[in-house]
PDB file of C-alpha atoms and ligand atoms in Angstrom:
ATOM      1  CA  MET A 746      17.831  15.623   5.048  1.00 44.00           C
ATOM      2  CA  THR A 747      17.616  18.485   2.572  1.00 48.00           C
ATOM      3  CA  ALA A 748      14.786  17.404   0.289  1.00 56.00           C
ATOM      4  CA  LEU A 749      11.266  18.668   0.905  1.00 63.00           C
ATOM      5  CA  PRO A 750       9.193  15.968   2.610  1.00 84.00           C
ATOM      6  CA  TYR A 751       6.493  16.294  -0.017  1.00 92.00           C
ATOM      7  CA  VAL A 752       5.801  17.907  -3.374  1.00 92.00           C
ATOM      8  CA  ASP A 753       2.584  19.412  -4.704  1.00 93.00           C
ATOM      9  CA  GLY A 754      -0.068  17.470  -6.577  1.00 92.00           C
ATOM     10  CA  ASN A 755       1.006  18.744  -9.980  1.00 91.00           C
ATOM     11  CA  MET A 756       3.457  15.849 -10.014  1.00 92.00           C
ATOM     12  CA  LEU A 757       0.464  13.475 -10.256  1.00 92.00           C
ATOM     13  CA  ASP A 758      -0.369  14.644 -13.801  1.00 88.00           C
ATOM     14  CA  GLY A 759       1.989  12.138 -15.429  1.00 88.00           C
ATOM     15  CA  PRO A 760       1.412   9.073 -13.217  1.00 90.00           C
ATOM     16  CA  LEU A 761      -2.385   9.567 -13.093  1.00 87.00           C
ATOM     17  CA  GLY A 762      -2.472  10.437 -16.776  1.00 85.00           C
ATOM     18  CA  GLU A 763      -1.559   6.786 -17.388  1.00 83.00           C
ATOM     19  CA  VAL A 764      -4.866   5.820 -15.756  1.00 84.00           C
ATOM     20  CA  PHE A 765      -7.282   8.611 -16.630  1.00 81.00           C
ATOM     21  CA  ALA A 766      -8.069   9.974 -20.044  1.00 79.00           C
ATOM     22  CA  VAL A 767      -8.912  13.377 -18.555  1.00 79.00           C
ATOM     23  CA  ASP A 768      -6.784  16.301 -17.493  1.00 79.00           C
ATOM     24  CA  LEU A 769      -6.030  15.833 -13.798  1.00 80.00           C
ATOM     25  CA  SER A 770      -4.478  19.245 -13.330  1.00 78.00           C
ATOM     26  CA  THR A 771      -7.897  20.879 -13.011  1.00 87.00           C
ATOM     27  CA  ALA A 772      -9.601  18.095 -11.008  1.00 92.00           C
ATOM     28  CA  THR A 773     -10.845  18.487  -7.437  1.00 95.00           C
ATOM     29  CA  GLY A 774     -10.904  15.807  -4.744  1.00 95.00           C
ATOM     30  CA  ARG A 775     -12.909  15.739  -1.521  1.00 97.00           C
ATOM     31  CA  CYS A 776     -11.176  14.375   1.592  1.00 98.00           C
ATOM     32  CA  ALA A 777     -13.135  11.487   3.145  1.00 98.00           C
ATOM     33  CA  HIS A 778     -11.713  12.368   6.545  1.00 98.00           C
ATOM     34  CA  CYS A 779     -12.290  16.108   6.969  1.00 98.00           C
ATOM     35  CA  GLY A 780     -14.500  16.897   3.984  1.00 98.00           C
ATOM     36  CA  THR A 781     -12.284  19.565   2.463  1.00 97.00           C
ATOM     37  CA  ALA A 782     -12.445  19.742  -1.326  1.00 97.00           C
ATOM     38  CA  SER A 783      -9.003  20.527  -2.708  1.00 95.00           C
ATOM     39  CA  PRO A 784      -7.586  20.839  -6.190  1.00 95.00           C
ATOM     40  CA  VAL A 785      -5.579  17.705  -6.980  1.00 94.00           C
ATOM     41  CA  ALA A 786      -2.705  20.063  -7.676  1.00 94.00           C
ATOM     42  CA  GLY A 787      -2.908  21.215  -4.056  1.00 95.00           C
ATOM     43  CA  LEU A 788      -2.495  17.770  -2.484  1.00 96.00           C
ATOM     44  CA  ARG A 789       0.732  16.927  -0.656  1.00 97.00           C
ATOM     45  CA  VAL A 790       2.424  14.076  -2.475  1.00 97.00           C
ATOM     46  CA  TYR A 791       4.968  11.881  -0.675  1.00 97.00           C
ATOM     47  CA  SER A 792       6.946  10.343  -3.498  1.00 95.00           C
ATOM     48  CA  HIS A 793      10.034   8.957  -1.709  1.00 94.00           C
ATOM     49  CA  ALA A 794       8.104   5.806  -0.935  1.00 95.00           C
ATOM     50  CA  PRO A 795       7.128   2.468  -2.516  1.00 97.00           C
ATOM     51  CA  GLY A 796       4.216   4.319  -4.135  1.00 97.00           C
ATOM     52  CA  LEU A 797       2.776   7.818  -4.410  1.00 97.00           C
ATOM     53  CA  VAL A 798       0.819   8.952  -1.363  1.00 97.00           C
ATOM     54  CA  ALA A 799      -1.301  12.092  -1.808  1.00 97.00           C
ATOM     55  CA  ARG A 800      -2.495  13.680   1.430  1.00 97.00           C
ATOM     56  CA  CYS A 801      -5.074  16.316   2.287  1.00 97.00           C
ATOM     57  CA  PRO A 802      -3.435  19.730   2.765  1.00 97.00           C
ATOM     58  CA  VAL A 803      -5.806  20.455   5.681  1.00 97.00           C
ATOM     59  CA  CYS A 804      -5.848  17.271   7.806  1.00 97.00           C
ATOM     60  CA  THR A 805      -2.897  15.340   6.214  1.00 96.00           C
ATOM     61  CA  GLU A 806      -4.955  12.122   5.922  1.00 97.00           C
ATOM     62  CA  VAL A 807      -4.382   9.991   2.819  1.00 97.00           C
ATOM     63  CA  ILE A 808      -6.699  10.854  -0.098  1.00 96.00           C
ATOM     64  CA  LEU A 809      -5.110   8.843  -2.893  1.00 96.00           C
ATOM     65  CA  ARG A 810      -2.438   6.178  -3.328  1.00 97.00           C
ATOM     66  CA  LEU A 811      -0.897   5.055  -6.587  1.00 96.00           C
ATOM     67  CA  VAL A 812       1.384   2.025  -6.876  1.00 97.00           C
ATOM     68  CA  ARG A 813       3.073   1.317 -10.192  1.00 95.00           C
ATOM     69  CA  ALA A 814       4.377  -2.169 -10.959  1.00 95.00           C
ATOM     70  CA  PRO A 815       6.126  -2.806 -14.278  1.00 93.00           C
ATOM     71  CA  ASP A 816       2.956  -4.323 -15.773  1.00 93.00           C
ATOM     72  CA  ARG A 817       0.171  -3.050 -13.473  1.00 94.00           C
ATOM     73  CA  VAL A 818      -0.989  -0.020 -11.566  1.00 95.00           C
ATOM     74  CA  TRP A 819      -3.071   0.207  -8.383  1.00 96.00           C
ATOM     75  CA  LEU A 820      -5.112   3.317  -7.631  1.00 95.00           C
ATOM     76  CA  ASP A 821      -6.606   3.470  -4.147  1.00 96.00           C
ATOM     77  CA  LEU A 822      -9.157   6.247  -3.675  1.00 95.00           C
ATOM     78  CA  ARG A 823     -10.758   5.199  -0.388  1.00 95.00           C
ATOM     79  CA  GLY A 824      -9.652   8.498   1.153  1.00 97.00           C
ATOM     80  CA  ALA A 825     -11.651  10.521  -1.376  1.00 97.00           C
ATOM     81  CA  THR A 826     -15.428  10.858  -1.395  1.00 97.00           C
ATOM     82  CA  PHE A 827     -15.247  12.204  -4.948  1.00 95.00           C
ATOM     83  CA  LEU A 828     -13.009  13.350  -7.721  1.00 93.00           C
ATOM     84  CA  GLN A 829     -14.533  16.142  -9.792  1.00 93.00           C
ATOM     85  CA  PHE A 830     -13.380  16.904 -13.320  1.00 90.00           C
ATOM     86  CA  PRO A 831     -14.372  19.942 -15.343  1.00 88.00           C
ATOM     87  CA  MET A 832     -16.016  18.875 -18.632  1.00 85.00           C
ATOM     88  CA  PRO A 833     -16.920  20.753 -21.790  1.00 85.00           C
ATOM     89  CA  PRO A 834     -20.639  21.718 -21.868  1.00 90.00           C
ATOM     90  CA  GLU A 835     -22.813  18.964 -23.367  1.00 86.00           C
TER      91      GLU A 835
ATOM     92  CA  MET B1146      56.143 -13.032   0.859  1.00 39.00           C
ATOM     93  CA  GLY B1147      54.180 -13.659  -2.251  1.00 43.00           C
ATOM     94  CA  ILE B1148      54.140 -11.527  -5.291  1.00 43.00           C
ATOM     95  CA  VAL B1149      51.233  -9.108  -5.459  1.00 42.00           C
ATOM     96  CA  THR B1150      49.752  -9.144  -8.895  1.00 41.00           C
ATOM     97  CA  PRO B1151      49.270  -5.556 -10.057  1.00 39.00           C
ATOM     98  CA  GLY B1152      45.666  -4.718 -10.711  1.00 40.00           C
ATOM     99  CA  PHE B1153      44.226  -7.560  -8.708  1.00 40.00           C
ATOM    100  CA  GLN B1154      41.502  -5.943  -6.621  1.00 41.00           C
ATOM    101  CA  GLY B1155      39.544  -8.973  -5.453  1.00 39.00           C
ATOM    102  CA  ARG B1156      36.036  -9.882  -6.468  1.00 41.00           C
ATOM    103  CA  PRO B1157      33.707  -7.120  -7.533  1.00 41.00           C
ATOM    104  CA  ARG B1158      30.938  -6.387  -5.033  1.00 45.00           C
ATOM    105  CA  SER B1159      28.201  -6.575  -7.671  1.00 49.00           C
ATOM    106  CA  GLY B1160      26.550  -9.943  -7.889  1.00 56.00           C
ATOM    107  CA  ALA B1161      27.333 -10.509  -4.229  1.00 69.00           C
ATOM    108  CA  PRO B1162      25.764 -13.742  -2.996  1.00 76.00           C
ATOM    109  CA  ASN B1163      24.007 -11.814  -0.216  1.00 86.00           C
ATOM    110  CA  LEU B1164      22.170  -9.530  -2.659  1.00 95.00           C
ATOM    111  CA  PRO B1165      18.613 -10.678  -3.533  1.00 97.00           C
ATOM    112  CA  PRO B1166      17.471 -10.639  -7.173  1.00 96.00           C
ATOM    113  CA  GLY B1167      16.742  -7.225  -8.680  1.00 96.00           C
ATOM    114  CA  GLN B1168      18.503  -5.307  -5.893  1.00 97.00           C
ATOM    115  CA  TYR B1169      21.501  -2.955  -6.036  1.00 96.00           C
ATOM    116  CA  LEU B1170      23.892  -2.007  -3.251  1.00 95.00           C
ATOM    117  CA  THR B1171      23.842   1.486  -1.815  1.00 94.00           C
ATOM    118  CA  PRO B1172      26.272   3.032   0.656  1.00 91.00           C
ATOM    119  CA  ASP B1173      23.580   5.564   1.618  1.00 92.00           C
ATOM    120  CA  PHE B1174      20.553   5.084   3.809  1.00 94.00           C
ATOM    121  CA  PRO B1175      17.719   6.522   1.696  1.00 94.00           C
ATOM    122  CA  VAL B1176      14.810   8.068   3.590  1.00 94.00           C
ATOM    123  CA  LEU B1177      11.429   6.708   2.470  1.00 93.00           C
ATOM    124  CA  SER B1178       8.217   7.984   3.956  1.00 92.00           C
ATOM    125  CA  ALA B1179       4.518   7.815   3.130  1.00 95.00           C
ATOM    126  CA  GLY B1180       3.703  10.892   5.207  1.00 95.00           C
ATOM    127  CA  PRO B1181       4.882  13.549   7.605  1.00 94.00           C
ATOM    128  CA  THR B1182       7.465  12.494  10.177  1.00 95.00           C
ATOM    129  CA  PRO B1183       5.749  12.129  13.571  1.00 95.00           C
ATOM    130  CA  LYS B1184       7.487  13.700  16.542  1.00 94.00           C
ATOM    131  CA  VAL B1185       7.248  11.216  19.403  1.00 96.00           C
ATOM    132  CA  PRO B1186       8.874  12.234  22.732  1.00 97.00           C
ATOM    133  CA  ARG B1187      10.315   9.348  24.719  1.00 97.00           C
ATOM    134  CA  GLU B1188       8.425  10.571  27.797  1.00 97.00           C
ATOM    135  CA  THR B1189       5.085   9.758  26.176  1.00 97.00           C
ATOM    136  CA  TRP B1190       6.254   6.934  23.872  1.00 98.00           C
ATOM    137  CA  GLU B1191       4.741   3.543  24.556  1.00 98.00           C
ATOM    138  CA  PHE B1192       4.691   0.175  22.879  1.00 98.00           C
ATOM    139  CA  VAL B1193       1.577  -1.987  23.122  1.00 98.00           C
ATOM    140  CA  ILE B1194       1.021  -5.595  22.135  1.00 98.00           C
ATOM    141  CA  SER B1195      -2.668  -6.500  22.040  1.00 98.00           C
ATOM    142  CA  THR B1196      -4.000 -10.006  21.648  1.00 98.00           C
ATOM    143  CA  GLU B1197      -7.037 -11.453  19.900  1.00 98.00           C
ATOM    144  CA  THR B1198      -8.792 -11.684  23.291  1.00 97.00           C
ATOM    145  CA  GLY B1199      -8.312  -7.978  24.021  1.00 97.00           C
ATOM    146  CA  MET B1200      -5.420  -8.323  26.477  1.00 97.00           C
ATOM    147  CA  GLU B1201      -2.915  -5.466  26.276  1.00 98.00           C
ATOM    148  CA  TYR B1202       0.756  -5.479  27.266  1.00 98.00           C
ATOM    149  CA  ARG B1203       2.412  -2.028  27.530  1.00 98.00           C
ATOM    150  CA  TRP B1204       5.980  -0.831  27.825  1.00 98.00           C
ATOM    151  CA  SER B1205       7.116   2.688  28.547  1.00 98.00           C
ATOM    152  CA  TRP B1206      10.452   3.838  27.110  1.00 98.00           C
ATOM    153  CA  ASP B1207      12.291   3.071  30.343  1.00 98.00           C
ATOM    154  CA  GLU B1208      10.623  -0.335  30.680  1.00 98.00           C
ATOM    155  CA  MET B1209      11.597  -1.203  27.102  1.00 98.00           C
ATOM    156  CA  MET B1210      15.191  -0.067  27.680  1.00 98.00           C
ATOM    157  CA  ALA B1211      15.376  -2.235  30.820  1.00 98.00           C
ATOM    158  CA  LEU B1212      14.752  -5.389  28.763  1.00 98.00           C
ATOM    159  CA  PRO B1213      17.756  -7.393  27.492  1.00 98.00           C
ATOM    160  CA  GLN B1214      19.380  -5.467  24.645  1.00 98.00           C
ATOM    161  CA  GLU B1215      20.677  -7.071  21.459  1.00 98.00           C
ATOM    162  CA  THR B1216      22.930  -5.641  18.724  1.00 98.00           C
ATOM    163  CA  PRO B1217      21.950  -7.269  15.427  1.00 98.00           C
ATOM    164  CA  THR B1218      24.072  -6.682  12.314  1.00 98.00           C
ATOM    165  CA  VAL B1219      21.841  -7.367   9.331  1.00 97.00           C
ATOM    166  CA  ASP B1220      21.360  -6.763   5.608  1.00 97.00           C
ATOM    167  CA  ILE B1221      18.300  -4.721   4.662  1.00 98.00           C
ATOM    168  CA  HIS B1222      16.445  -4.803   1.339  1.00 98.00           C
ATOM    169  CA  CYS B1223      13.999  -2.098   0.217  1.00 97.00           C
ATOM    170  CA  VAL B1224      11.331  -2.956  -2.341  1.00 97.00           C
ATOM    171  CA  THR B1225      12.411   0.169  -4.277  1.00 96.00           C
ATOM    172  CA  ARG B1226      15.479  -1.970  -5.103  1.00 96.00           C
ATOM    173  CA  TRP B1227      18.226  -0.651  -2.839  1.00 97.00           C
ATOM    174  CA  SER B1228      19.952  -2.971  -0.400  1.00 97.00           C
ATOM    175  CA  LYS B1229      22.326  -2.088   2.384  1.00 96.00           C
ATOM    176  CA  LEU B1230      24.570  -4.749   3.874  1.00 96.00           C
ATOM    177  CA  GLY B1231      25.911  -5.073   7.395  1.00 96.00           C
ATOM    178  CA  THR B1232      23.760  -2.447   9.118  1.00 97.00           C
ATOM    179  CA  THR B1233      24.170  -2.334  12.913  1.00 98.00           C
ATOM    180  CA  TRP B1234      21.326  -1.734  15.334  1.00 98.00           C
ATOM    181  CA  GLN B1235      20.498  -2.007  18.998  1.00 98.00           C
ATOM    182  CA  GLY B1236      17.171  -2.960  20.462  1.00 98.00           C
ATOM    183  CA  VAL B1237      14.964  -5.570  22.024  1.00 98.00           C
ATOM    184  CA  SER B1238      14.164  -8.900  20.425  1.00 98.00           C
ATOM    185  CA  LEU B1239      10.470  -9.452  19.710  1.00 98.00           C
ATOM    186  CA  ASP B1240      10.985 -12.793  21.452  1.00 98.00           C
ATOM    187  CA  ALA B1241      11.556 -10.886  24.705  1.00 98.00           C
ATOM    188  CA  LEU B1242       8.417  -8.788  24.134  1.00 98.00           C
ATOM    189  CA  LEU B1243       6.243 -11.758  23.142  1.00 98.00           C
ATOM    190  CA  ASP B1244       7.557 -13.937  25.964  1.00 97.00           C
ATOM    191  CA  GLY B1245       4.731 -14.924  28.290  1.00 93.00           C
ATOM    192  CA  ILE B1246       1.971 -13.496  26.095  1.00 97.00           C
ATOM    193  CA  ASP B1247      -0.776 -16.066  25.709  1.00 96.00           C
ATOM    194  CA  THR B1248      -2.113 -16.008  22.165  1.00 98.00           C
ATOM    195  CA  ALA B1249      -3.563 -18.315  19.534  1.00 98.00           C
ATOM    196  CA  ALA B1250      -2.990 -15.697  16.794  1.00 98.00           C
ATOM    197  CA  ASP B1251      -1.211 -16.547  13.566  1.00 98.00           C
ATOM    198  CA  TYR B1252      -0.954 -12.980  12.266  1.00 98.00           C
ATOM    199  CA  ALA B1253       0.399  -9.649  13.420  1.00 98.00           C
ATOM    200  CA  LEU B1254      -0.345  -6.090  12.354  1.00 98.00           C
ATOM    201  CA  ALA B1255       2.343  -3.600  13.297  1.00 98.00           C
ATOM    202  CA  HIS B1256       0.975  -0.065  13.589  1.00 98.00           C
ATOM    203  CA  SER B1257       2.780   3.222  13.950  1.00 98.00           C
ATOM    204  CA  TYR B1258       2.576   6.764  15.193  1.00 97.00           C
ATOM    205  CA  GLY B1259       1.387   8.539  12.048  1.00 94.00           C
ATOM    206  CA  ASP B1260      -1.037   5.706  11.171  1.00 89.00           C
ATOM    207  CA  TYR B1261       1.227   3.521   9.058  1.00 97.00           C
ATOM    208  CA  SER B1262       0.651  -0.223   9.338  1.00 98.00           C
ATOM    209  CA  THR B1263       2.055  -3.457   7.939  1.00 98.00           C
ATOM    210  CA  ASN B1264       1.085  -7.104   8.392  1.00 98.00           C
ATOM    211  CA  LEU B1265       3.244 -10.167   8.970  1.00 98.00           C
ATOM    212  CA  PRO B1266       2.767 -13.758  10.076  1.00 98.00           C
ATOM    213  CA  LEU B1267       3.413 -13.897  13.820  1.00 98.00           C
ATOM    214  CA  ASP B1268       6.015 -16.628  13.274  1.00 98.00           C
ATOM    215  CA  ASP B1269       8.129 -14.095  11.359  1.00 98.00           C
ATOM    216  CA  LEU B1270       8.445 -12.005  14.513  1.00 98.00           C
ATOM    217  CA  ARG B1271       9.756 -14.936  16.568  1.00 98.00           C
ATOM    218  CA  ASP B1272      12.972 -16.956  16.855  1.00 98.00           C
ATOM    219  CA  GLY B1273      15.467 -14.112  16.626  1.00 98.00           C
ATOM    220  CA  GLN B1274      14.084 -12.722  13.362  1.00 98.00           C
ATOM    221  CA  ALA B1275      12.710  -9.351  14.543  1.00 98.00           C
ATOM    222  CA  TRP B1276      13.623  -6.503  16.878  1.00 98.00           C
ATOM    223  CA  LEU B1277      12.261  -3.256  18.236  1.00 98.00           C
ATOM    224  CA  VAL B1278      15.303  -1.025  17.606  1.00 98.00           C
ATOM    225  CA  HIS B1279      16.178   2.425  18.957  1.00 98.00           C
ATOM    226  CA  THR B1280      19.841   2.771  17.902  1.00 98.00           C
ATOM    227  CA  TYR B1281      21.352   2.763  14.428  1.00 98.00           C
ATOM    228  CA  ASP B1282      25.102   2.689  13.787  1.00 97.00           C
ATOM    229  CA  GLY B1283      25.823   3.624  17.404  1.00 97.00           C
ATOM    230  CA  ASP B1284      23.528   6.661  17.566  1.00 98.00           C
ATOM    231  CA  ASP B1285      19.930   7.287  18.571  1.00 98.00           C
ATOM    232  CA  LEU B1286      17.698   6.290  15.659  1.00 98.00           C
ATOM    233  CA  PRO B1287      16.908   9.569  13.828  1.00 96.00           C
ATOM    234  CA  ALA B1288      13.241  10.469  13.407  1.00 96.00           C
ATOM    235  CA  GLU B1289      13.490  10.307   9.598  1.00 95.00           C
ATOM    236  CA  HIS B1290      14.550   6.657   9.926  1.00 97.00           C
ATOM    237  CA  GLY B1291      11.732   5.826  12.328  1.00 97.00           C
ATOM    238  CA  GLY B1292      13.010   7.006  15.717  1.00 97.00           C
ATOM    239  CA  PRO B1293      12.534   6.901  18.571  1.00 98.00           C
ATOM    240  CA  ALA B1294      11.954   3.222  17.764  1.00 98.00           C
ATOM    241  CA  ARG B1295      11.123   1.147  14.707  1.00 98.00           C
ATOM    242  CA  LEU B1296      10.524  -2.465  13.887  1.00 98.00           C
ATOM    243  CA  LEU B1297      13.424  -4.369  12.275  1.00 98.00           C
ATOM    244  CA  VAL B1298      12.465  -7.499  10.316  1.00 98.00           C
ATOM    245  CA  PRO B1299      15.398  -7.789   7.927  1.00 98.00           C
ATOM    246  CA  HIS B1300      14.434 -11.063   6.210  1.00 98.00           C
ATOM    247  CA  LEU B1301      11.437  -9.302   4.607  1.00 98.00           C
ATOM    248  CA  TYR B1302      11.367  -6.191   2.389  1.00 98.00           C
ATOM    249  CA  PHE B1303      12.028  -3.135   4.510  1.00 98.00           C
ATOM    250  CA  TRP B1304       8.464  -1.742   4.304  1.00 98.00           C
ATOM    251  CA  LYS B1305       7.641  -4.479   6.847  1.00 98.00           C
ATOM    252  CA  SER B1306      10.082  -2.858   9.301  1.00 98.00           C
ATOM    253  CA  ALA B1307       7.554  -0.229  10.379  1.00 98.00           C
ATOM    254  CA  LYS B1308       9.006   3.164  11.296  1.00 98.00           C
ATOM    255  CA  TRP B1309       7.701   4.918  14.461  1.00 98.00           C
ATOM    256  CA  VAL B1310       6.106   1.655  15.542  1.00 98.00           C
ATOM    257  CA  ARG B1311       3.781   1.975  18.544  1.00 98.00           C
ATOM    258  CA  GLY B1312       2.322  -1.461  18.792  1.00 98.00           C
ATOM    259  CA  ILE B1313       1.470  -4.864  17.369  1.00 98.00           C
ATOM    260  CA  ARG B1314      -1.981  -6.385  17.148  1.00 98.00           C
ATOM    261  CA  LEU B1315      -2.031 -10.172  17.305  1.00 98.00           C
ATOM    262  CA  MET B1316      -4.866 -11.512  15.188  1.00 98.00           C
ATOM    263  CA  VAL B1317      -6.434 -14.820  14.205  1.00 98.00           C
ATOM    264  CA  GLU B1318      -6.933 -13.580  10.630  1.00 98.00           C
ATOM    265  CA  ASP B1319      -4.582 -11.766   8.284  1.00 98.00           C
ATOM    266  CA  ASN B1320      -5.287  -8.046   7.857  1.00 97.00           C
ATOM    267  CA  PRO B1321      -3.312  -6.288   5.124  1.00 98.00           C
ATOM    268  CA  GLY B1322      -1.503  -3.068   6.073  1.00 98.00           C
ATOM    269  CA  PHE B1323      -0.840   0.265   4.359  1.00 98.00           C
ATOM    270  CA  TRP B1324       1.112  -0.927   1.312  1.00 98.00           C
ATOM    271  CA  GLU B1325      -0.375  -4.422   1.283  1.00 98.00           C
ATOM    272  CA  THR B1326      -3.814  -2.899   0.591  1.00 97.00           C
ATOM    273  CA  ALA B1327      -2.388  -0.909  -2.332  1.00 97.00           C
ATOM    274  CA  GLY B1328      -0.821  -3.603  -4.474  1.00 97.00           C
ATOM    275  CA  TYR B1329       2.224  -4.726  -2.530  1.00 98.00           C
ATOM    276  CA  HIS B1330       2.801  -8.373  -1.643  1.00 98.00           C
ATOM    277  CA  ASP B1331       1.249  -9.747   1.523  1.00 98.00           C
ATOM    278  CA  TYR B1332       4.496 -11.436   2.656  1.00 98.00           C
ATOM    279  CA  GLY B1333       7.369  -9.651   0.852  1.00 98.00           C
ATOM    280  CA  ASP B1334      10.272 -12.116   0.738  1.00 98.00           C
ATOM    281  CA  PRO B1335      13.135 -10.362  -1.106  1.00 98.00           C
ATOM    282  CA  TRP B1336      14.804 -13.675  -2.033  1.00 97.00           C
ATOM    283  CA  ARG B1337      11.632 -14.733  -3.895  1.00 97.00           C
ATOM    284  CA  GLU B1338      11.217 -11.167  -5.195  1.00 97.00           C
ATOM    285  CA  GLN B1339       7.704 -10.887  -3.770  1.00 98.00           C
ATOM    286  CA  ARG B1340       7.225  -7.202  -4.543  1.00 98.00           C
ATOM    287  CA  TYR B1341       3.621  -6.989  -5.771  1.00 98.00           C
ATOM    288  CA  GLN B1342       0.469  -9.021  -5.279  1.00 96.00           C
ATOM    289  CA  GLY B1343       0.711 -12.217  -7.296  1.00 93.00           C
ATOM    290  CA  ASP B1344       4.531 -12.182  -7.481  1.00 94.00           C
TER     291      ASP B1344
HETATM  292 ZN1   ZN C2301      -8.732  16.231   5.051  1.00 56.65          ZN
END
């Protein structure tokens, strides 16, 4: 095996961009397991799998899963207590 | 001696009758993983079947290896569309492990070192359809393919063949596993192309 076992969360920009109308590259997610808030870009994404599995860089628990079917997408966020997005001032 | 027709190479392998719909053949054995590869020493490895009444049946590595060994040669089909035909394994039939276990359960949840899980009807683990395997192609099963031991349930999509399996919970009710809670089909029959929920 020569490939890295995971890639960084920047690879989520495209797949999550299909779901969210905001820029994911600057979002932050809080791990429901250990409580660490990490930039989405800093998550560890296992992509050689039936779906994308993004794990906490501190405790390696699952924060986010994304499964893409031809006509549907599933986003499972049970491993995140929040996703925070920077917004322009109101 | 007959005349050999030049250029006659036999039937092409594509469209093979043993290839389910939407699958392609691969000579490789792709490594798929939803997380880091757990390192499980055989000295501490154990396999546990628990029943709906709370009974637990445990096997150490040596106890598992002392059970009757089988050498299934099977076709495997991954939901990511690759299939691999004629793979050879060695391991213990789930029939041997389930033998003598008193249960009224209809469902099973296989769970793994590293917290992966996948659900199946208990009947799909019986009658020579499923194995706990530790050898692939004559060698110890490599960790990236689920070693020291994985489940092998070749008549369902390969995500049901849990890598690094450490036990099976027998349950009265169905409990979806890791991929089944994230959009994948509850049963996963490759011949009916049951990839996603509702397929
Ligand atoms: Zn964490």
